Amino acid sequence: MAAGEGSDEEARVLQTLRLKICEAKNLVPYSGPNKMRDCFCTINLDQEEVFRTQVVEKSLSPFFGEEFYFDVPRTFQFLSFYIYDKSVIQRDLRIGKVAIKKEDLSRYAGKEPWFTLQPVDSNSEVQGKVHLELKLNELITDNGSVCQQLVVHLKECHGLPLINGQNCDPYATVSVVGPARNDQKKTKVKKKTSNPQFNETFYFEVTRSSSYTKRSQFQVEEEDIEKLEVRVDLWNNGNLVQDLFLGEVKIPVKTLGSDSFQAWYLLQPRDNGNKSTKSEDLGSLRLNICYSEDCVLPSEYYAPLRNLLLKSTEVEPISASAAYILAEVCRDKYDTIIPLVRLLLHHHKLVQFITAVAELELKDTQEANTIFRGNSSVTRCLDEMMKIVGKHYLKVTLKPVLDEICDNPKPCEIDRLKLKEAENTEIHKENLRNYVDKVFSTIVQSSISCPTVMCDAFCSLRSLAAKRFPNDPHVQYSAVSSFVFLRFFAVAVVSPHTFHLRPHHPDTQTSRTLTLISKAIQTLGSWGSLSKSKLSSFKESFMCEFFKMFQEEEYTEAVKKFLDEVSSTESKEPNVMSEPVHLKEGEMYKRAQGRTRIGKKNFKKRWFCLTSRELTYHKQQDKEPIYSVPVRNILAVEKLDESAFNKKNMFQVIHVEKTLYVQANNCVEASEWIEALCRVSRCNQRRLSVYHPSAFLNGNWLCCKATSENTVGCTPCTAGGPADIQIEIDGDRETERIYSLFAVNMPKLQKMQEACGSIAVYQGPRKEPDDYSHFTIEDSVATFQTLQQIISIVEKLSEHHDRYQKKRSSSAKYGSEENPIVGKIS
């Protein structure tokens, strides 16, 4: 099939959020003498909490500084942030919120604005949609008069919020409202569901007039109909407490006709939501939000651009390649290098590209001590590559020692200006020395765990550095240490939460300890910098004093030996390490094994832990495992239909003994666990190709009604059969992101093309700065040809996207489930 001839329907729309919750300020103080609060912040998709920060104690201007990056696994209307005051005895108090519509997220890209906190009002806490069918009938009464009857068929709702973490008990009221009337009817309560099926029909008299005798012409008096509206309100049945408002829909009767009209409507807040409190009194929250939505077309569309990018390593000079040009025109964009690195890594071309770009950069490096220190294409590529392939390496190397430091921190402040009178500097110095020694020893003994692709890149950089500065014996080591110590281990030590080594940003005291350890590791890793003459280079005198404890030859020799090992091209086999790699852990609910009935008591809260060898669950985090599933025994990991147990965010781990049913706390957590479990078990040869999306209860499978528990699955597995465990990158998605970057920067590409033409015509010296002086153009002819190819490919891809968007907009008409109507129409 030729590209563009009918495969548009296979396109995927994928959403990603990168968030940083920076800080809050001017929060409302307590009224008593102790005005400070213990605050934390949550991230919510609509009303579903997906992440929360750690608690910052005793502050009205708490600094959080926590970053979150995740794929959004479902549709949503609002991205919301709630500031809570932590309470030990009562429920945590919601101080205020920031709610941003999905369509407004793009305007905040690249910014860190302050958002005013809004009051939290149950009348404005709304999510979900409702499916209605409406019709105006002409009705002839017994006496022969004609009246108009409104028929409202309430079919179903989707996506109602969780109440206190559980599915709600929803019901609806349906009303016809006007200046002098309010006729209301009510549905039955549906138990424990966020997607209730009502299928109830209600009839309302709209107009009645004795002047209307038998008439075939359908009429409605304009002055009557103009003021009437249909209102559907959703409620959660509170039983012994007050019913909770879930949202409403208002539809003017005048918009309806005699033909039946059905559509999906988004539920809306009440009109008076948020009017009672002055929002400026609650404080502010500073956020960094980057939302991206990728429309990924079928793979064949990306072949030309993908091939052009992958051939970059063969282009001479490298500055004329598509990959290099991408980095040039998007130089100031943080996210530019990520898709390029992931794509080249996926196709085993990254080390060659880094080598070529490093060689170009070294031509302009005049001093050996400045090698690879800037924020260049080389350093950004290496940084991103180490983040991707070095995750397990960091976990097996640093996580145990960082857990020890963070869970039971000892005082380590050695700056006398920051010490209290009673504190002993020598004790602090010894504590810090012990921590530094532990971290340092762990690192220099970890070379066997270093991923092969990192070793290959380090080997190449070392060779290039030695070639560029042949008279400097230390440069081959500093070229590697500038990455592995300065940009990898030292950064992970100071920000363990960023690398998923710790769940949250550490508290102030622990953060200070980690900063001091990180500084020490950077210095110890800079081979050759430990001589007495170098101690004067410390900015802080207390660090200079501290480092006199480390002036032993063994440290420099250990660093040299480690750098020799990680810049070796010998194959590393991290999978044969004696210690299993810790991958993921957290608290979730597990259904009791072997139970046949549905019931709340069947679900127990457990602590789950996944390593490269096994999945275990425990009664509590530090207890021995109650149950273990070896990774090699996992046959499939799939989502579970909500209808199975009337619970959201459930998934199933199908293994050789008995299927394990698990409920995660939110949709993002469920998605992450499924992905982690699928990835670690992807090479299992006995993986299933089909599964049951629901449960076997009361003698039959709820999905396919088969009566034997051993019946083969009825639905294809999403992860497919056994695959290479290394394939974790969606190449089409990364190429789509690169296309988007090229499309946005098309004016720069065209300007660069003009510059190539100018250079080709005029070969004389450039006397004045010009429009293309900031571009690297070594070979104007080769660069011009690549730019021509890029522009042509991007224009064709843009045509495919336009065609898909037209098809998508025509197929998902306004009022469909995919494109619901806003719940109030004027």
mmCIF file of C-alpha atoms in Angstrom, residues 283-561:
data_model
loop_
_atom_site.group_PDB
_atom_site.id
_atom_site.type_symbol
_atom_site.label_atom_id
_atom_site.label_comp_id
_atom_site.label_asym_id
_atom_site.label_seq_id
_atom_site.Cartn_x
_atom_site.Cartn_y
_atom_site.Cartn_z
ATOM 1 C CA GLY A 283 -1.597 32.004 47.750
ATOM 2 C CA SER A 284 0.177 30.989 44.532
ATOM 3 C CA LEU A 285 1.891 27.967 42.984
ATOM 4 C CA ARG A 286 4.802 28.094 40.516
ATOM 5 C CA LEU A 287 4.739 25.347 37.873
ATOM 6 C CA ASN A 288 6.702 24.255 34.824
ATOM 7 C CA ILE A 289 4.403 22.382 32.417
ATOM 8 C CA CYS A 290 5.328 20.773 29.118
ATOM 9 C CA TYR A 291 2.463 18.899 27.427
ATOM 10 C CA SER A 292 2.962 17.159 24.096
ATOM 11 C CA GLU A 293 0.465 15.311 21.946
ATOM 12 C CA ASP A 294 1.938 13.180 19.180
ATOM 13 C CA CYS A 295 -0.218 11.992 16.307
ATOM 14 C CA VAL A 296 1.806 8.954 15.236
ATOM 15 C CA LEU A 297 1.003 7.800 11.714
ATOM 16 C CA PRO A 298 1.627 4.240 10.438
ATOM 17 C CA SER A 299 5.304 3.297 10.219
ATOM 18 C CA GLU A 300 5.608 3.476 6.420
ATOM 19 C CA TYR A 301 4.998 7.246 6.468
ATOM 20 C CA TYR A 302 8.182 7.814 8.478
ATOM 21 C CA ALA A 303 10.532 5.679 6.380
ATOM 22 C CA PRO A 304 12.030 8.610 4.344
ATOM 23 C CA LEU A 305 12.741 10.790 7.404
ATOM 24 C CA ARG A 306 13.910 7.853 9.526
ATOM 25 C CA ASN A 307 16.338 6.681 6.816
ATOM 26 C CA LEU A 308 17.674 10.206 6.313
ATOM 27 C CA LEU A 309 18.358 10.566 10.042
ATOM 28 C CA LEU A 310 19.967 7.123 10.354
ATOM 29 C CA LYS A 311 22.312 7.858 7.427
ATOM 30 C CA SER A 312 23.640 10.908 9.309
ATOM 31 C CA THR A 313 26.633 8.938 10.607
ATOM 32 C CA GLU A 314 27.728 8.282 6.998
ATOM 33 C CA VAL A 315 27.551 11.947 5.896
ATOM 34 C CA GLU A 316 30.800 13.887 5.549
ATOM 35 C CA PRO A 317 31.159 16.353 7.084
ATOM 36 C CA ILE A 318 28.809 15.439 9.955
ATOM 37 C CA SER A 319 27.620 19.074 10.091
ATOM 38 C CA ALA A 320 25.842 18.445 6.758
ATOM 39 C CA SER A 321 23.765 15.563 8.189
ATOM 40 C CA ALA A 322 20.072 15.686 9.083
ATOM 41 C CA ALA A 323 20.705 14.756 12.727
ATOM 42 C CA TYR A 324 23.272 17.527 13.178
ATOM 43 C CA ILE A 325 21.051 20.088 11.429
ATOM 44 C CA LEU A 326 18.207 19.182 13.809
ATOM 45 C CA ALA A 327 20.399 20.017 16.791
ATOM 46 C CA GLU A 328 21.518 23.230 15.073
ATOM 47 C CA VAL A 329 18.103 24.738 14.287
ATOM 48 C CA CYS A 330 16.602 23.674 17.660
ATOM 49 C CA ARG A 331 19.643 24.530 19.748
ATOM 50 C CA ASP A 332 17.700 26.217 22.565
ATOM 51 C CA LYS A 333 15.001 23.552 22.966
ATOM 52 C CA TYR A 334 15.349 21.160 25.920
ATOM 53 C CA ASP A 335 13.332 18.352 24.337
ATOM 54 C CA THR A 336 15.072 18.428 20.947
ATOM 55 C CA ILE A 337 17.886 16.019 21.720
ATOM 56 C CA ILE A 338 15.662 13.405 23.425
ATOM 57 C CA PRO A 339 13.885 11.932 20.355
ATOM 58 C CA LEU A 340 17.102 12.048 18.300
ATOM 59 C CA VAL A 341 19.085 10.125 20.925
ATOM 60 C CA ARG A 342 16.298 7.582 21.413
ATOM 61 C CA LEU A 343 15.927 6.967 17.673
ATOM 62 C CA LEU A 344 19.676 6.595 17.040
ATOM 63 C CA LEU A 345 20.023 4.418 20.142
ATOM 64 C CA HIS A 346 17.158 2.198 18.998
ATOM 65 C CA HIS A 347 18.894 1.614 15.653
ATOM 66 C CA HIS A 348 22.425 1.233 17.149
ATOM 67 C CA LYS A 349 23.713 4.424 15.500
ATOM 68 C CA LEU A 350 24.177 6.659 18.531
ATOM 69 C CA VAL A 351 27.833 5.942 19.365
ATOM 70 C CA GLN A 352 28.885 6.596 15.748
ATOM 71 C CA PHE A 353 26.981 9.911 15.755
ATOM 72 C CA ILE A 354 28.463 11.010 19.098
ATOM 73 C CA THR A 355 31.950 10.122 17.832
ATOM 74 C CA ALA A 356 31.542 12.206 14.668
ATOM 75 C CA VAL A 357 30.108 15.232 16.510
ATOM 76 C CA ALA A 358 32.777 14.989 19.235
ATOM 77 C CA GLU A 359 35.500 15.030 16.602
ATOM 78 C CA LEU A 360 34.003 18.218 15.158
ATOM 79 C CA GLU A 361 33.760 19.837 18.599
ATOM 80 C CA LEU A 362 37.359 18.959 19.496
ATOM 81 C CA LYS A 363 38.634 20.913 16.488
ATOM 82 C CA ASP A 364 37.547 24.104 18.290
ATOM 83 C CA THR A 365 38.736 23.016 21.765
ATOM 84 C CA GLN A 366 41.989 24.819 22.499
ATOM 85 C CA GLU A 367 42.698 23.702 26.082
ATOM 86 C CA ALA A 368 42.608 20.178 27.457
ATOM 87 C CA ASN A 369 41.069 21.234 30.787
ATOM 88 C CA THR A 370 37.935 22.556 29.026
ATOM 89 C CA ILE A 371 37.228 19.338 27.147
ATOM 90 C CA PHE A 372 33.505 18.418 26.928
ATOM 91 C CA ARG A 373 32.561 20.967 29.591
ATOM 92 C CA GLY A 374 30.061 23.074 27.608
ATOM 93 C CA ASN A 375 26.368 22.457 26.850
ATOM 94 C CA SER A 376 27.071 21.171 23.353
ATOM 95 C CA SER A 377 25.428 18.527 21.136
ATOM 96 C CA VAL A 378 27.958 15.962 22.396
ATOM 97 C CA THR A 379 27.296 16.583 26.086
ATOM 98 C CA ARG A 380 23.510 16.713 25.607
ATOM 99 C CA CYS A 381 23.527 13.457 23.631
ATOM 100 C CA LEU A 382 25.671 11.707 26.257
ATOM 101 C CA ASP A 383 23.540 13.064 29.107
ATOM 102 C CA GLU A 384 20.329 11.763 27.555
ATOM 103 C CA MET A 385 21.883 8.433 26.568
ATOM 104 C CA MET A 386 23.134 7.867 30.138
ATOM 105 C CA LYS A 387 19.656 8.637 31.525
ATOM 106 C CA ILE A 388 18.074 6.054 29.222
ATOM 107 C CA VAL A 389 20.538 3.160 29.364
ATOM 108 C CA GLY A 390 21.985 3.893 32.822
ATOM 109 C CA LYS A 391 18.778 3.553 34.881
ATOM 110 C CA HIS A 392 19.468 -0.005 36.041
ATOM 111 C CA TYR A 393 23.165 0.763 36.465
ATOM 112 C CA LEU A 394 22.350 3.591 38.903
ATOM 113 C CA LYS A 395 19.817 1.476 40.790
ATOM 114 C CA VAL A 396 22.130 -1.449 41.363
ATOM 115 C CA THR A 397 25.050 0.856 42.186
ATOM 116 C CA LEU A 398 23.715 3.836 44.147
ATOM 117 C CA LYS A 399 20.237 2.989 45.431
ATOM 118 C CA PRO A 400 21.280 0.872 48.473
ATOM 119 C CA VAL A 401 23.748 3.437 49.795
ATOM 120 C CA LEU A 402 21.409 6.396 49.063
ATOM 121 C CA ASP A 403 18.568 4.598 50.885
ATOM 122 C CA GLU A 404 20.853 4.242 53.902
ATOM 123 C CA ILE A 405 21.784 7.938 53.831
ATOM 124 C CA CYS A 406 18.213 9.199 53.303
ATOM 125 C CA ASP A 407 16.403 6.844 55.692
ATOM 126 C CA ASN A 408 18.761 7.359 58.661
ATOM 127 C CA PRO A 409 20.664 10.588 57.945
ATOM 128 C CA LYS A 410 23.573 11.581 60.159
ATOM 129 C CA PRO A 411 24.548 15.267 60.563
ATOM 130 C CA CYS A 412 27.202 16.180 57.976
ATOM 131 C CA GLU A 413 27.327 19.981 57.875
ATOM 132 C CA ILE A 414 31.001 21.073 57.848
ATOM 133 C CA ASP A 415 30.528 24.781 57.127
ATOM 134 C CA ARG A 416 31.138 26.445 60.510
ATOM 135 C CA LEU A 417 28.927 29.383 59.517
ATOM 136 C CA LYS A 418 25.919 27.031 59.285
ATOM 137 C CA LEU A 419 26.575 25.088 62.505
ATOM 138 C CA LYS A 420 24.860 25.622 65.834
ATOM 139 C CA GLU A 421 26.982 26.182 68.945
ATOM 140 C CA ALA A 422 26.510 22.679 70.376
ATOM 141 C CA GLU A 423 27.360 20.881 67.113
ATOM 142 C CA ASN A 424 30.770 19.229 66.712
ATOM 143 C CA THR A 425 32.507 19.850 63.373
ATOM 144 C CA GLU A 426 34.821 16.868 63.723
ATOM 145 C CA ILE A 427 31.950 14.422 64.209
ATOM 146 C CA HIS A 428 30.151 15.881 61.179
ATOM 147 C CA LYS A 429 33.334 15.687 59.145
ATOM 148 C CA GLU A 430 33.782 12.019 60.046
ATOM 149 C CA ASN A 431 30.134 11.262 59.158
ATOM 150 C CA LEU A 432 30.576 12.927 55.778
ATOM 151 C CA ARG A 433 33.892 11.145 55.200
ATOM 152 C CA ASN A 434 32.210 7.766 55.832
ATOM 153 C CA TYR A 435 29.356 8.578 53.439
ATOM 154 C CA VAL A 436 31.745 9.767 50.715
ATOM 155 C CA ASP A 437 33.870 6.635 51.112
ATOM 156 C CA LYS A 438 30.807 4.382 50.795
ATOM 157 C CA VAL A 439 29.526 6.137 47.670
ATOM 158 C CA PHE A 440 32.997 6.344 46.120
ATOM 159 C CA SER A 441 33.777 2.657 46.792
ATOM 160 C CA THR A 442 30.425 1.594 45.351
ATOM 161 C CA ILE A 443 31.071 3.560 42.171
ATOM 162 C CA VAL A 444 34.666 2.486 41.487
ATOM 163 C CA GLN A 445 33.751 -1.178 42.009
ATOM 164 C CA SER A 446 30.767 -1.034 39.623
ATOM 165 C CA SER A 447 32.460 -1.131 36.195
ATOM 166 C CA ILE A 448 31.165 -4.638 35.440
ATOM 167 C CA SER A 449 27.614 -3.233 35.620
ATOM 168 C CA CYS A 450 28.239 -0.316 33.232
ATOM 169 C CA PRO A 451 26.105 -0.787 30.079
ATOM 170 C CA THR A 452 28.073 -1.724 26.974
ATOM 171 C CA VAL A 453 26.836 1.243 24.924
ATOM 172 C CA MET A 454 28.115 3.662 27.595
ATOM 173 C CA CYS A 455 31.500 1.903 27.582
ATOM 174 C CA ASP A 456 31.658 2.147 23.783
ATOM 175 C CA ALA A 457 30.926 5.888 23.876
ATOM 176 C CA PHE A 458 33.510 6.503 26.626
ATOM 177 C CA CYS A 459 36.114 4.494 24.694
ATOM 178 C CA SER A 460 35.547 6.619 21.607
ATOM 179 C CA LEU A 461 35.742 9.928 23.494
ATOM 180 C CA ARG A 462 38.919 8.820 25.273
ATOM 181 C CA SER A 463 40.584 7.929 21.982
ATOM 182 C CA LEU A 464 39.594 11.243 20.344
ATOM 183 C CA ALA A 465 40.818 13.278 23.344
ATOM 184 C CA ALA A 466 44.195 11.528 23.388
ATOM 185 C CA LYS A 467 44.554 12.128 19.649
ATOM 186 C CA ARG A 468 43.659 15.839 19.960
ATOM 187 C CA PHE A 469 46.020 16.484 22.909
ATOM 188 C CA PRO A 470 48.826 13.896 22.530
ATOM 189 C CA ASN A 471 51.112 15.635 25.031
ATOM 190 C CA ASP A 472 48.666 15.617 27.932
ATOM 191 C CA PRO A 473 48.648 12.215 29.742
ATOM 192 C CA HIS A 474 45.568 13.088 31.828
ATOM 193 C CA VAL A 475 43.168 14.229 29.075
ATOM 194 C CA GLN A 476 42.098 10.689 28.154
ATOM 195 C CA TYR A 477 40.808 10.297 31.720
ATOM 196 C CA SER A 478 39.262 13.753 32.139
ATOM 197 C CA ALA A 479 37.333 13.242 28.861
ATOM 198 C CA VAL A 480 35.557 10.258 30.467
ATOM 199 C CA SER A 481 35.347 11.479 34.067
ATOM 200 C CA SER A 482 33.625 14.693 32.945
ATOM 201 C CA PHE A 483 30.687 12.480 31.955
ATOM 202 C CA VAL A 484 30.636 9.471 34.245
ATOM 203 C CA PHE A 485 31.393 11.366 37.473
ATOM 204 C CA LEU A 486 30.349 14.963 36.836
ATOM 205 C CA ARG A 487 27.239 14.417 34.686
ATOM 206 C CA PHE A 488 26.095 10.973 35.801
ATOM 207 C CA PHE A 489 26.940 9.822 39.331
ATOM 208 C CA ALA A 490 27.271 13.278 40.931
ATOM 209 C CA VAL A 491 23.929 14.426 39.473
ATOM 210 C CA ALA A 492 22.187 11.223 40.606
ATOM 211 C CA VAL A 493 23.560 11.658 44.146
ATOM 212 C CA VAL A 494 22.315 15.229 44.493
ATOM 213 C CA SER A 495 18.916 14.527 42.825
ATOM 214 C CA PRO A 496 18.073 10.868 43.496
ATOM 215 C CA HIS A 497 14.337 11.439 42.919
ATOM 216 C CA THR A 498 14.996 12.597 39.340
ATOM 217 C CA PHE A 499 16.535 9.199 38.537
ATOM 218 C CA HIS A 500 13.807 7.267 40.442
ATOM 219 C CA LEU A 501 16.304 6.225 43.118
ATOM 220 C CA ARG A 502 14.085 7.827 45.777
ATOM 221 C CA PRO A 503 10.340 8.529 45.662
ATOM 222 C CA HIS A 504 10.598 12.236 46.575
ATOM 223 C CA HIS A 505 12.890 15.222 46.787
ATOM 224 C CA PRO A 506 14.872 14.820 50.052
ATOM 225 C CA ASP A 507 14.287 17.130 53.026
ATOM 226 C CA THR A 508 16.493 20.185 53.515
ATOM 227 C CA GLN A 509 19.076 18.585 55.811
ATOM 228 C CA THR A 510 19.424 15.405 53.717
ATOM 229 C CA SER A 511 19.573 17.486 50.538
ATOM 230 C CA ARG A 512 22.498 19.441 52.004
ATOM 231 C CA THR A 513 24.288 16.189 52.906
ATOM 232 C CA LEU A 514 23.784 14.835 49.383
ATOM 233 C CA THR A 515 25.090 18.117 47.916
ATOM 234 C CA LEU A 516 28.300 17.822 49.961
ATOM 235 C CA ILE A 517 28.725 14.164 48.943
ATOM 236 C CA SER A 518 28.135 15.089 45.306
ATOM 237 C CA LYS A 519 30.788 17.813 45.435
ATOM 238 C CA ALA A 520 33.254 15.347 46.910
ATOM 239 C CA ILE A 521 32.486 12.696 44.274
ATOM 240 C CA GLN A 522 32.952 15.240 41.454
ATOM 241 C CA THR A 523 36.382 16.151 42.806
ATOM 242 C CA LEU A 524 37.491 12.593 43.494
ATOM 243 C CA GLY A 525 36.383 11.649 39.998
ATOM 244 C CA SER A 526 38.477 14.369 38.378
ATOM 245 C CA TRP A 527 41.605 12.241 38.048
ATOM 246 C CA GLY A 528 44.820 14.173 38.669
ATOM 247 C CA SER A 529 43.117 17.012 40.595
ATOM 248 C CA LEU A 530 44.033 15.841 44.092
ATOM 249 C CA SER A 531 47.470 17.404 44.396
ATOM 250 C CA LYS A 532 48.052 20.134 47.015
ATOM 251 C CA SER A 533 48.204 22.775 44.294
ATOM 252 C CA LYS A 534 44.629 21.926 43.316
ATOM 253 C CA LEU A 535 43.154 22.388 46.783
ATOM 254 C CA SER A 536 43.239 26.159 46.337
ATOM 255 C CA SER A 537 40.703 25.801 43.505
ATOM 256 C CA PHE A 538 37.886 25.095 45.994
ATOM 257 C CA LYS A 539 35.563 28.061 46.422
ATOM 258 C CA GLU A 540 34.739 27.066 49.995
ATOM 259 C CA SER A 541 37.564 26.914 52.529
ATOM 260 C CA PHE A 542 35.757 24.219 54.538
ATOM 261 C CA MET A 543 35.789 21.902 51.477
ATOM 262 C CA CYS A 544 39.502 22.569 51.040
ATOM 263 C CA GLU A 545 40.056 21.582 54.667
ATOM 264 C CA PHE A 546 37.838 18.504 54.317
ATOM 265 C CA PHE A 547 39.706 17.229 51.264
ATOM 266 C CA LYS A 548 43.001 17.044 53.094
ATOM 267 C CA MET A 549 41.605 13.756 54.425
ATOM 268 C CA PHE A 550 41.628 12.296 50.896
ATOM 269 C CA GLN A 551 45.139 12.983 49.715
ATOM 270 C CA GLU A 552 46.105 9.371 49.321
ATOM 271 C CA GLU A 553 47.371 7.702 46.199
ATOM 272 C CA GLU A 554 44.767 4.943 46.526
ATOM 273 C CA TYR A 555 41.932 7.328 45.489
ATOM 274 C CA THR A 556 43.615 8.490 42.312
ATOM 275 C CA GLU A 557 44.626 4.943 41.421
ATOM 276 C CA ALA A 558 41.086 3.667 42.064
ATOM 277 C CA VAL A 559 39.635 6.366 39.793
ATOM 278 C CA LYS A 560 42.160 5.622 37.063
ATOM 279 C CA LYS A 561 41.465 1.888 37.231
#
